PDB file of C-alpha atoms in Angstrom:
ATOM      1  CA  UNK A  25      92.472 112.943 120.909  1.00 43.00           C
ATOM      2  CA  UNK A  26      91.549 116.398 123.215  1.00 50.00           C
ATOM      3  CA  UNK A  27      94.772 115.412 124.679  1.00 53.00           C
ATOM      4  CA  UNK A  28      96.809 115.110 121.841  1.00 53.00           C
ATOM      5  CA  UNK A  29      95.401 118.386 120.060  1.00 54.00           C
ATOM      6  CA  UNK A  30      96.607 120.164 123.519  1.00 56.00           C
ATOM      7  CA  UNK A  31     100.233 118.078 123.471  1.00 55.00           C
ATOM      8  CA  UNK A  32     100.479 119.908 120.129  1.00 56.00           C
ATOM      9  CA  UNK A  33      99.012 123.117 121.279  1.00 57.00           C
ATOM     10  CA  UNK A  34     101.445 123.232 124.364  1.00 64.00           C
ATOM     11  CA  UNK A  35     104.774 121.657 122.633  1.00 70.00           C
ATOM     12  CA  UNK A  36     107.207 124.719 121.764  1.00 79.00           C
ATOM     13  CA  UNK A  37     107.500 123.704 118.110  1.00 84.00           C
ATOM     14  CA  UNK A  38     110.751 125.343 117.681  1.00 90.00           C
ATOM     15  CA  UNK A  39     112.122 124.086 120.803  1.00 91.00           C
ATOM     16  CA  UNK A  40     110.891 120.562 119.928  1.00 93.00           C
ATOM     17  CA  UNK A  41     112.941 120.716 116.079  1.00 93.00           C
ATOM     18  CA  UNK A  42     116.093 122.024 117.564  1.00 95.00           C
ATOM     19  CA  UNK A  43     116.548 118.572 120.074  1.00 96.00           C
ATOM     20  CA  UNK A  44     115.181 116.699 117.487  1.00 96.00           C
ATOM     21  CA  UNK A  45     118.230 117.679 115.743  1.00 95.00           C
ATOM     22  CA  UNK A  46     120.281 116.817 118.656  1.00 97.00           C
ATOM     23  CA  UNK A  47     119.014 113.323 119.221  1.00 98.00           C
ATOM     24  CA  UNK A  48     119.765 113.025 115.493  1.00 97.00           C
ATOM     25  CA  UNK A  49     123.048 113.509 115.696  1.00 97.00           C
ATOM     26  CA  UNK A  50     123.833 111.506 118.488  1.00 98.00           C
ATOM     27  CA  UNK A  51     122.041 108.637 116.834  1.00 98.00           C
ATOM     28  CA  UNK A  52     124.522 109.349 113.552  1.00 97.00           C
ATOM     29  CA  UNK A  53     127.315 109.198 116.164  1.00 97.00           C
ATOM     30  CA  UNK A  54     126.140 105.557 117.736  1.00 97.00           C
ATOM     31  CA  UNK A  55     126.264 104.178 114.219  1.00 97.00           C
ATOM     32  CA  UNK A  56     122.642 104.046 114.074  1.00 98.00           C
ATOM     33  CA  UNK A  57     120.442 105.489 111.021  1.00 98.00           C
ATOM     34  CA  UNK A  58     117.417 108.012 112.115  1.00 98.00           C
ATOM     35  CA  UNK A  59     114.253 108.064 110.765  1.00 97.00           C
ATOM     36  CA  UNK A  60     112.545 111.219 112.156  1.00 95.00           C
ATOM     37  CA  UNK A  61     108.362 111.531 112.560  1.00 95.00           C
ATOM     38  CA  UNK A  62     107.686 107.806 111.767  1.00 97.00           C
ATOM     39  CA  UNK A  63     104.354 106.500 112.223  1.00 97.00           C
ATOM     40  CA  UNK A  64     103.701 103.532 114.365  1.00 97.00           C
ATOM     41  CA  UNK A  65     100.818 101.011 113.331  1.00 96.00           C
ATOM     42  CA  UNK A  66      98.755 102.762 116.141  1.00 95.00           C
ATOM     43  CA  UNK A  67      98.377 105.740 114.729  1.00 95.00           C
ATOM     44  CA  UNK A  68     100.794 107.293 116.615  1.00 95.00           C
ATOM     45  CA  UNK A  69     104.099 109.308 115.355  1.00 95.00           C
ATOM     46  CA  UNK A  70     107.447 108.999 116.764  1.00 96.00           C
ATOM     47  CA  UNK A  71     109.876 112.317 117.218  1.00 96.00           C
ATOM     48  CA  UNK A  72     112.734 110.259 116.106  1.00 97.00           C
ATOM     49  CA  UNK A  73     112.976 106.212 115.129  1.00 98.00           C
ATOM     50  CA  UNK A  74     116.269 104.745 114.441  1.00 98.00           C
ATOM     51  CA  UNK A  75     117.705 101.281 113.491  1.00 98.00           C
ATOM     52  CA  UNK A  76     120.826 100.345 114.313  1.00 98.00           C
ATOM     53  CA  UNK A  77     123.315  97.524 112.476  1.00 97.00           C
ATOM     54  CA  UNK A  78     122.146  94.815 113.929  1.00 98.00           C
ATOM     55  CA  UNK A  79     118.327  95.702 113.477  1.00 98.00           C
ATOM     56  CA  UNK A  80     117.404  96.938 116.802  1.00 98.00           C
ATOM     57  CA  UNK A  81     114.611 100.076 116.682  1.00 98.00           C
ATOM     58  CA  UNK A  82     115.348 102.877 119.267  1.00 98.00           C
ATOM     59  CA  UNK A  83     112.555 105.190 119.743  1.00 98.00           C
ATOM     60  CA  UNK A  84     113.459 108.856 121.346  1.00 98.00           C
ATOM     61  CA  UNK A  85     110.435 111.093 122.338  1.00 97.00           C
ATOM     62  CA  UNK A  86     111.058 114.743 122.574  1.00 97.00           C
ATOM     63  CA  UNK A  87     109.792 116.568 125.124  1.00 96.00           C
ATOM     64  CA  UNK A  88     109.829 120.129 124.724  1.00 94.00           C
ATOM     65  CA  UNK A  89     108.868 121.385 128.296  1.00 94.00           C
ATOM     66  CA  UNK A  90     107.034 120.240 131.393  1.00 94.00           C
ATOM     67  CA  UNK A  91     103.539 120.552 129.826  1.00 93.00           C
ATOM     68  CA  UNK A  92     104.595 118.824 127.015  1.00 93.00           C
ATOM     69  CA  UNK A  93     105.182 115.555 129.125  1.00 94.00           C
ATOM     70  CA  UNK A  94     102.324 115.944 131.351  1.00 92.00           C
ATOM     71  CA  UNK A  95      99.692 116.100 128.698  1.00 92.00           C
ATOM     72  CA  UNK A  96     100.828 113.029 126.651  1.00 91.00           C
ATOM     73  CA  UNK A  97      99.419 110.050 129.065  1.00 90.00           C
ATOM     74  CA  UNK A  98      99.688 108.099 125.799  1.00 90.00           C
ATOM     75  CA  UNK A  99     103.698 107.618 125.614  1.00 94.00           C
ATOM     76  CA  UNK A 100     103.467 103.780 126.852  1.00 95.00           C
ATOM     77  CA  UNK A 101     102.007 102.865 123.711  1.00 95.00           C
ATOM     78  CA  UNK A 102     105.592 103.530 122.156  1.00 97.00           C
ATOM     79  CA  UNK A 103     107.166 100.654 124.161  1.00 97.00           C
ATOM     80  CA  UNK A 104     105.120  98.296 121.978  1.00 96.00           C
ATOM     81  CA  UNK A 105     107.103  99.111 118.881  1.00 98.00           C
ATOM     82  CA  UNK A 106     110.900  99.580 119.820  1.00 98.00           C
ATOM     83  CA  UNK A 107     113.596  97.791 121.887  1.00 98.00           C
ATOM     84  CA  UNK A 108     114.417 101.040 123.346  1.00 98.00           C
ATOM     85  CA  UNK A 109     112.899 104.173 124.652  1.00 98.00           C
ATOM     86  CA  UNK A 110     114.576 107.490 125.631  1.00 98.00           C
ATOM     87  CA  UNK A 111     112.729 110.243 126.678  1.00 98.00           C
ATOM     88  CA  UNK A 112     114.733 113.727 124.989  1.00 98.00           C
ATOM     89  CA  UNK A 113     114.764 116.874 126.837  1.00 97.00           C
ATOM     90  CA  UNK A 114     116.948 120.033 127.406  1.00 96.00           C
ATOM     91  CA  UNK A 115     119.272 120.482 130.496  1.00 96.00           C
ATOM     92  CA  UNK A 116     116.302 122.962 131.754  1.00 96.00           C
ATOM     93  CA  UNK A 117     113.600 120.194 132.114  1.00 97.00           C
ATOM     94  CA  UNK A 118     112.717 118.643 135.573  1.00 96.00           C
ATOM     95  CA  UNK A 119     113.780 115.835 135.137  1.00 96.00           C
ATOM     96  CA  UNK A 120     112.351 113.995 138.496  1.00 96.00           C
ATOM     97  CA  UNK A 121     108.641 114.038 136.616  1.00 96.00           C
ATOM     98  CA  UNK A 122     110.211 111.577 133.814  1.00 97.00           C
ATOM     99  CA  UNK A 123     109.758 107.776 134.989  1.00 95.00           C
ATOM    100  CA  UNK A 124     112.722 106.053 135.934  1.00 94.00           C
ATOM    101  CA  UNK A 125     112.263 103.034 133.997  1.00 93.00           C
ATOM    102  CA  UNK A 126     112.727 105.180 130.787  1.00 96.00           C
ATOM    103  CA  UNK A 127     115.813 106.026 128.764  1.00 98.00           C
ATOM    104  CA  UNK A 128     116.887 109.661 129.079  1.00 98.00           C
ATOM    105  CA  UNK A 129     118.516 111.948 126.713  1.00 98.00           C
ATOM    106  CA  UNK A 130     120.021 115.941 127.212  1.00 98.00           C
ATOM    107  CA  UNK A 131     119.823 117.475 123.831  1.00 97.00           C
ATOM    108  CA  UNK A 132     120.188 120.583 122.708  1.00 94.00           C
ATOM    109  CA  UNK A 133     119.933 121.746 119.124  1.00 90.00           C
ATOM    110  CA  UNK A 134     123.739 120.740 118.697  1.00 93.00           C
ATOM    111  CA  UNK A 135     124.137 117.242 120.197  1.00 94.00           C
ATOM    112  CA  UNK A 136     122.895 115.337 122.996  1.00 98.00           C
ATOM    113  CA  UNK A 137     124.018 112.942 125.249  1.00 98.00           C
ATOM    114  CA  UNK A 138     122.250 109.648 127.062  1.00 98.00           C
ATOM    115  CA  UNK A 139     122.170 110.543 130.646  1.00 98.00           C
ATOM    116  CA  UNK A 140     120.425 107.106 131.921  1.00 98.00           C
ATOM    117  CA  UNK A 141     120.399 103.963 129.232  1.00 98.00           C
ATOM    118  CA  UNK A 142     117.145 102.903 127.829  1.00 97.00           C
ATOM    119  CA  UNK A 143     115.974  99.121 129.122  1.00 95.00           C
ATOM    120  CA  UNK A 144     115.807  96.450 126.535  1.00 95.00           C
ATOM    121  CA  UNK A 145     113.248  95.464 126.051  1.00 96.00           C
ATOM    122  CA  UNK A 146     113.230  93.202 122.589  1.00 97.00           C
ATOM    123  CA  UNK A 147     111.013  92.868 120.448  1.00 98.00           C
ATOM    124  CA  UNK A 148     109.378  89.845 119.239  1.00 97.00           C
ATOM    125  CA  UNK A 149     110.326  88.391 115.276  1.00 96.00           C
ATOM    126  CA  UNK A 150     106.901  88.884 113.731  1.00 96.00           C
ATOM    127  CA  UNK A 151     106.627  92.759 115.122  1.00 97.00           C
ATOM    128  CA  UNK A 152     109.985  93.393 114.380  1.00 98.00           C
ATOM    129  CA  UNK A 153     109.823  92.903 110.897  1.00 97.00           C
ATOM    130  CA  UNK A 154     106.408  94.204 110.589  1.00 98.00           C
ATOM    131  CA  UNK A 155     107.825  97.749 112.160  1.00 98.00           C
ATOM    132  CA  UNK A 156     111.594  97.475 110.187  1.00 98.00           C
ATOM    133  CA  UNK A 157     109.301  96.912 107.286  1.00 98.00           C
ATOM    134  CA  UNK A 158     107.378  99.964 107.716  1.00 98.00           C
ATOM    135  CA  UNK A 159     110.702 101.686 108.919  1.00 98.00           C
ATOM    136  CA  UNK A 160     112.113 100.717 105.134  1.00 98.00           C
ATOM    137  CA  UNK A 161     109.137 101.902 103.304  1.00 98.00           C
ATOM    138  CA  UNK A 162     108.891 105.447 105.320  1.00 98.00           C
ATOM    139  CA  UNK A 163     112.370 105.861 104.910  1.00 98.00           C
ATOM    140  CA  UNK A 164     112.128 105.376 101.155  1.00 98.00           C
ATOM    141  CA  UNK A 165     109.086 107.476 100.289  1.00 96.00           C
ATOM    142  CA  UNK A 166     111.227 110.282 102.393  1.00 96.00           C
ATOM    143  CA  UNK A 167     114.068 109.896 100.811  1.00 96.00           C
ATOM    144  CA  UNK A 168     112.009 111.008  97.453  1.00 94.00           C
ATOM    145  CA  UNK A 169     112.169 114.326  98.393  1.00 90.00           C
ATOM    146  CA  UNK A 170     116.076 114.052  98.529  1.00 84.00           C
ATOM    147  CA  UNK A 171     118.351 114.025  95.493  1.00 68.00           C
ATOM    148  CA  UNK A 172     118.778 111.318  93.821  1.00 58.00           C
ATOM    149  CA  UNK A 173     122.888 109.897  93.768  1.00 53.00           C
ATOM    150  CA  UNK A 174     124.467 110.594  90.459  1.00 40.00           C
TER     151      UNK A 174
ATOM    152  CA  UNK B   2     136.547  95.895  87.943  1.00 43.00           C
ATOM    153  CA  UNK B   3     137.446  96.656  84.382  1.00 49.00           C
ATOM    154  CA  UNK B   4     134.085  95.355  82.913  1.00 53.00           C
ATOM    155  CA  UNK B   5     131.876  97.431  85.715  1.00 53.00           C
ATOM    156  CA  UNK B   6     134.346 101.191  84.325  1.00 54.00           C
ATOM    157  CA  UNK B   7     134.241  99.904  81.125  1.00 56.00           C
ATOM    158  CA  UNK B   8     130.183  99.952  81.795  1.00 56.00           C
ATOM    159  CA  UNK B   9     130.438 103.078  83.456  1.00 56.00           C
ATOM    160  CA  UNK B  10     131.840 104.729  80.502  1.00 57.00           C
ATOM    161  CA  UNK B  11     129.649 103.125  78.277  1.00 63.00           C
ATOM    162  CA  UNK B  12     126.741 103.461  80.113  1.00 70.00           C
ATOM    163  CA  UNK B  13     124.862 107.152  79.142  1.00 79.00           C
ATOM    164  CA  UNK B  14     124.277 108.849  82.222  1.00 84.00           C
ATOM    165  CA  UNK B  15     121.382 111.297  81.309  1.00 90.00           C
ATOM    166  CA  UNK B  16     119.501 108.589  79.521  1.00 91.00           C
ATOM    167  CA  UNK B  17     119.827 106.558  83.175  1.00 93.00           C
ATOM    168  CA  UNK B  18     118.954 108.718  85.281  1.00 93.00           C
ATOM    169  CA  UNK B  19     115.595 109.814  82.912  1.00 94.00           C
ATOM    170  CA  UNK B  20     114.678 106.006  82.517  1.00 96.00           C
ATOM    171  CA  UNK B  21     115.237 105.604  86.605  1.00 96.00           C
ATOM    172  CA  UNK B  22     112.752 108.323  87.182  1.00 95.00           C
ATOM    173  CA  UNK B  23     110.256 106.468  84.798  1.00 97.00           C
ATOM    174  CA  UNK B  24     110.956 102.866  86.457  1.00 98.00           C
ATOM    175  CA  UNK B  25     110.744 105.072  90.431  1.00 97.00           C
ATOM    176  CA  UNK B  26     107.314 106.239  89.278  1.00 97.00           C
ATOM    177  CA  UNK B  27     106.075 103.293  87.862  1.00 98.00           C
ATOM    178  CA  UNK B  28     106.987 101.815  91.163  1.00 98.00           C
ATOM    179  CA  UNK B  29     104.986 104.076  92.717  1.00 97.00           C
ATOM    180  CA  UNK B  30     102.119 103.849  91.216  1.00 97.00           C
ATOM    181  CA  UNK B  31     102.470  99.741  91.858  1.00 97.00           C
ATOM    182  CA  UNK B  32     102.563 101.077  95.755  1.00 97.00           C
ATOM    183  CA  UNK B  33     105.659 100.041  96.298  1.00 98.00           C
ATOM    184  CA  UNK B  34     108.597 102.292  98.255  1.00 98.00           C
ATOM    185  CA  UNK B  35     111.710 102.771  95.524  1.00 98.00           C
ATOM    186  CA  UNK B  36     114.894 103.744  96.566  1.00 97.00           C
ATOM    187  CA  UNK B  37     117.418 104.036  93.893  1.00 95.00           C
ATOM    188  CA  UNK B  38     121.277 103.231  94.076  1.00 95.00           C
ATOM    189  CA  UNK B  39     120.860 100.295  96.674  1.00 97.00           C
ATOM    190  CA  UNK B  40     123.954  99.407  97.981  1.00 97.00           C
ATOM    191  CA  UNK B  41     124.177  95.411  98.248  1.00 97.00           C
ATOM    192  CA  UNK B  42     125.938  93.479 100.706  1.00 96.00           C
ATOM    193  CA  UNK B  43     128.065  92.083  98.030  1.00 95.00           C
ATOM    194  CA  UNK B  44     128.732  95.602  96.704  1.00 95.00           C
ATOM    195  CA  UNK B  45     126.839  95.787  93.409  1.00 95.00           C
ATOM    196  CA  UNK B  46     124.319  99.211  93.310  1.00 95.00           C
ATOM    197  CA  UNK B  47     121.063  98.346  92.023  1.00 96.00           C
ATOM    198  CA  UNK B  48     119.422 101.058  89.849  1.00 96.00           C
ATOM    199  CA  UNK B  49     116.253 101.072  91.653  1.00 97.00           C
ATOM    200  CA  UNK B  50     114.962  98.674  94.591  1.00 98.00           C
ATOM    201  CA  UNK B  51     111.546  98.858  95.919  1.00 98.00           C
ATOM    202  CA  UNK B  52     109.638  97.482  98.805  1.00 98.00           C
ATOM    203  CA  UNK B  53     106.385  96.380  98.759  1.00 98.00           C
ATOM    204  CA  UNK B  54     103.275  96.267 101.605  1.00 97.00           C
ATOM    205  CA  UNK B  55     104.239  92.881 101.669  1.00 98.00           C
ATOM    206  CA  UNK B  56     108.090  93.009 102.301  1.00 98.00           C
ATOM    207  CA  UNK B  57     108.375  91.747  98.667  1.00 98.00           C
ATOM    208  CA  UNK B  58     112.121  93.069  97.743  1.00 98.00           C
ATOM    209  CA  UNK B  59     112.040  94.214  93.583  1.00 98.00           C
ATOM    210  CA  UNK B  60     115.136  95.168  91.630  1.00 98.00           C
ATOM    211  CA  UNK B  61     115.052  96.924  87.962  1.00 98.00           C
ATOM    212  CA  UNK B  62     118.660  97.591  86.855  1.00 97.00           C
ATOM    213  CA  UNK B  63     118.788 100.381  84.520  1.00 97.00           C
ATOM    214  CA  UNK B  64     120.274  99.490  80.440  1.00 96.00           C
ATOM    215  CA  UNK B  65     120.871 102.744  78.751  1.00 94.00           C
ATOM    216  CA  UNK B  66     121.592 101.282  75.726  1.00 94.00           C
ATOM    217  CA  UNK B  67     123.250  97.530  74.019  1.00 94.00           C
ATOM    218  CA  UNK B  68     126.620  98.256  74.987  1.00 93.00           C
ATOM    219  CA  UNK B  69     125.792  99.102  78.686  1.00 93.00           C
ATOM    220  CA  UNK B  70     124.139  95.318  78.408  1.00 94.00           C
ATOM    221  CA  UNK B  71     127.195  93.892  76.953  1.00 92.00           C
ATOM    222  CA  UNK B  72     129.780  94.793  79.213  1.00 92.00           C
ATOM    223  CA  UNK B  73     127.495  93.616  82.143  1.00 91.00           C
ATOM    224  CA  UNK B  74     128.086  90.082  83.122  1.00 90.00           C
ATOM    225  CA  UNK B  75     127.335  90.515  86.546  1.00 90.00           C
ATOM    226  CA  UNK B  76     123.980  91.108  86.954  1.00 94.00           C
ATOM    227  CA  UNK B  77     123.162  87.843  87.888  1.00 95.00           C
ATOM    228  CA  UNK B  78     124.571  88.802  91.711  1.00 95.00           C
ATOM    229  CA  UNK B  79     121.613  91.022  91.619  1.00 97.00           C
ATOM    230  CA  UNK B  80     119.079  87.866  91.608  1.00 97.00           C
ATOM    231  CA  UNK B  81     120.351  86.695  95.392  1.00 96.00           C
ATOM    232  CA  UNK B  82     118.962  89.940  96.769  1.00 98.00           C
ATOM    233  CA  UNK B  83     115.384  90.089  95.726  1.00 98.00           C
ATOM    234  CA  UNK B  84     111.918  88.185  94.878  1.00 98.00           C
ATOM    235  CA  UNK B  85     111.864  89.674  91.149  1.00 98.00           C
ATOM    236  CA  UNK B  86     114.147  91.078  89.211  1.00 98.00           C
ATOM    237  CA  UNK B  87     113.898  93.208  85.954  1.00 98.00           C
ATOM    238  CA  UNK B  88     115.542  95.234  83.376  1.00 98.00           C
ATOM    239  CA  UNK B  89     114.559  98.594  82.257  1.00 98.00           C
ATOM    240  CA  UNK B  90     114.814  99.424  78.711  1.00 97.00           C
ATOM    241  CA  UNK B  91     113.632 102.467  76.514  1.00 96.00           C
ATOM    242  CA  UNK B  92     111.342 101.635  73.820  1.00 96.00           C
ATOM    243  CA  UNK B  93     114.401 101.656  71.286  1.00 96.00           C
ATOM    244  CA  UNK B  94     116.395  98.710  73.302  1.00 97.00           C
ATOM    245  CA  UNK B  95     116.879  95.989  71.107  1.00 96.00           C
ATOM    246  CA  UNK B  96     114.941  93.811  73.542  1.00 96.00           C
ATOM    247  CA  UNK B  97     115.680  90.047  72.221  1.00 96.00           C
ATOM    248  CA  UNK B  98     119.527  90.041  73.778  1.00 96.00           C
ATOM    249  CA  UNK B  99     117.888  90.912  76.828  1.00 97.00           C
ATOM    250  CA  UNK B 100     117.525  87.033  78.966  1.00 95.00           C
ATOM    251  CA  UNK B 101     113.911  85.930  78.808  1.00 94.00           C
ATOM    252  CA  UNK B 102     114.037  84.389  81.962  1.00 93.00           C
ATOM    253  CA  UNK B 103     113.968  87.838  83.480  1.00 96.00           C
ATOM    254  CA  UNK B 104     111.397  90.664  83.856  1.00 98.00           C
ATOM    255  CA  UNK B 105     110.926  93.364  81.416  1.00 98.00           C
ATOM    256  CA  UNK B 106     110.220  97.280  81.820  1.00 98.00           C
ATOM    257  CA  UNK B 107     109.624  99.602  79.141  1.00 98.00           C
ATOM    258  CA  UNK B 108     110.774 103.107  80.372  1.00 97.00           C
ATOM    259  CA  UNK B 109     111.200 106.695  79.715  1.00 94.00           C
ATOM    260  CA  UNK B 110     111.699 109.934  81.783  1.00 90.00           C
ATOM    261  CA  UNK B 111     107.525 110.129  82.271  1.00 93.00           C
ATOM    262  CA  UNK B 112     106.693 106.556  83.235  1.00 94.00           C
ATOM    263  CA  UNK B 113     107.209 102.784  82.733  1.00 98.00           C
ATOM    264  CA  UNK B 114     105.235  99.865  82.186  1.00 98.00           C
ATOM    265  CA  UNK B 115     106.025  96.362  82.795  1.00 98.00           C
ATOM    266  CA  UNK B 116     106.073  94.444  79.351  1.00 98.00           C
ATOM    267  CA  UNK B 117     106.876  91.281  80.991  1.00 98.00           C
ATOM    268  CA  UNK B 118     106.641  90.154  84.510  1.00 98.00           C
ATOM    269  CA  UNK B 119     109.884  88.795  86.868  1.00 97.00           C
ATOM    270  CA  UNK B 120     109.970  85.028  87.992  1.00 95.00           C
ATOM    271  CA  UNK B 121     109.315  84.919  91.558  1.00 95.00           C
ATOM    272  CA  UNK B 122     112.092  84.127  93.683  1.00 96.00           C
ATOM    273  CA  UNK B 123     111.410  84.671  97.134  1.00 97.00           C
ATOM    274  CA  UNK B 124     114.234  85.269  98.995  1.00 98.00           C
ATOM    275  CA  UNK B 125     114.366  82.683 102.134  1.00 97.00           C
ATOM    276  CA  UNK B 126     113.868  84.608 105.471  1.00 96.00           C
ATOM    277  CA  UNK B 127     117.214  85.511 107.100  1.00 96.00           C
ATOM    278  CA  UNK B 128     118.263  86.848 103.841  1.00 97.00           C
ATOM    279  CA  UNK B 129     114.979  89.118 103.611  1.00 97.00           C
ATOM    280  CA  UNK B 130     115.745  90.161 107.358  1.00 98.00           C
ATOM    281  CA  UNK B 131     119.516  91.110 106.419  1.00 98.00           C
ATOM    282  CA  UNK B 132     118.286  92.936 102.899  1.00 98.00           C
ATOM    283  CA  UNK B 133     115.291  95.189 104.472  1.00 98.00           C
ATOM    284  CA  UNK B 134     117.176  96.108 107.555  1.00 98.00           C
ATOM    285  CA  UNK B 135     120.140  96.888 104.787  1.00 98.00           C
ATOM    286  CA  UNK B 136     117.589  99.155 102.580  1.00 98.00           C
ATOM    287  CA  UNK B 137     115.992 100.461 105.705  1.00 98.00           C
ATOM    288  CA  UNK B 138     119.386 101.964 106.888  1.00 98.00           C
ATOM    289  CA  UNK B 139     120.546 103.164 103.776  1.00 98.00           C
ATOM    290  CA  UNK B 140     116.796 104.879 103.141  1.00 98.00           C
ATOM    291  CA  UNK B 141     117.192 106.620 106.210  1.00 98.00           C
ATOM    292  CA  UNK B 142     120.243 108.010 105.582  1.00 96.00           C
ATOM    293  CA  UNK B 143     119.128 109.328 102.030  1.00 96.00           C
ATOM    294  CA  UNK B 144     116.236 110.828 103.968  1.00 96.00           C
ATOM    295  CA  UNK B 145     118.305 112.884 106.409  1.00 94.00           C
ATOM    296  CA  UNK B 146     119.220 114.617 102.831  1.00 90.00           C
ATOM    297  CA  UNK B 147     115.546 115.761 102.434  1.00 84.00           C
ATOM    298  CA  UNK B 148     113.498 118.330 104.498  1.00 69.00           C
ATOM    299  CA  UNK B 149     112.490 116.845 107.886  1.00 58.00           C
ATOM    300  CA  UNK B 150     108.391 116.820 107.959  1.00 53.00           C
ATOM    301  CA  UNK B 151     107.122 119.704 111.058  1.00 40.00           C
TER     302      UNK B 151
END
């Protein structure tokens, strides 16, 4: 909890919005829909969510500098709830201090761009509908705020 | 094709969009995530859809008046995609040509209530995977319309 308050503290909040905006788009690009700040069943919030057509749940994390990433020891407890995770940066991070295992994405506030693919890692049935379920209903209760189609 | 413009055109806009509002809130307060013009997989739009805790798929479809009922005979397609299905009505609706095998809401721009419960028809499971991932997707995108939270 300490640590998260400082994560928040230390994340450049401007910095963090304009790759979230990147990752965005490239998601729109790979045909997949993004869901940005959705909350996991542990309590914790992903930067940006996305399901693609065939139901698969990419998770992208955005880290905003070097701090960012070094405060947040809790970042595993992502890989629980998607078949994919990236880690999203800018081309300024070190990238050496991100683990290898993990997905990586350049962003800036433009685009971005997967520089090493995620693994897969799939899901299992019952926790994949439980988090496309929650998905759906965090989607919805977002998409109150935007007009409705004529 | 000529029976869903002829319904178009018969159909009163304004007085759909108010009783949608009343049938999104009621949904609401039922706990339940709406998102209106669902896009089905067999290309009807529903009015409103909602999700519930549950996964439970609702659909109201929208009558703005008798003749918007009349020209409708395809509203049955809508009972394939979801556990309950209703029809929302203002209190004016002359409510016996309205099939009694079928819920009931009583709308207006404020609010709704549900004068008669939907049958339960729960959908069998790969066609509940295929119809949240579907609502998921199309949620999402609506949401990219509204302000990302910070």
């Amino acid at each position: 909890m300490q640590n998260n308050q400082l994560a928040s503290d230390i994340a450049r909040p401007d910095r963090t919005v304009a790759l979230t905006r990147g990752v965005t788009r490239l998601f729109i690009d790979l045909g997949f829909s993004p869901l940005c700040e959705f909350r996991l069943a542990n309590g914790r919030r992903a930067d940006v969510a996305a399901l693609d057509r065939k139901g698969r749940l990419t998770i992208a994390e955005v880290k905003s500098c070097r701090a960012d990433f070094d405060v947040d020891e809790k970042w595993p407890e992502y890989l629980e709830y998607c078949d994919q995770f990236y880690f999203a940066v800018d081309p300024a991070f070190p990238q050496d201090i991100l683990p290898e295992t993990e997905g990586l994405i350049i962003a800036d506030e433009y685009g971005a761009a997967i520089s090493r693919n995620a693994a897969e890692r799939p899901l299992v049935a019952a926790r994949r509908k439980a988090v496309t379920l929650r998905f759906a209903r965090q989607a919805a209760q977002r998409a109150l705020l935007a007009p409705c189609e004529a």
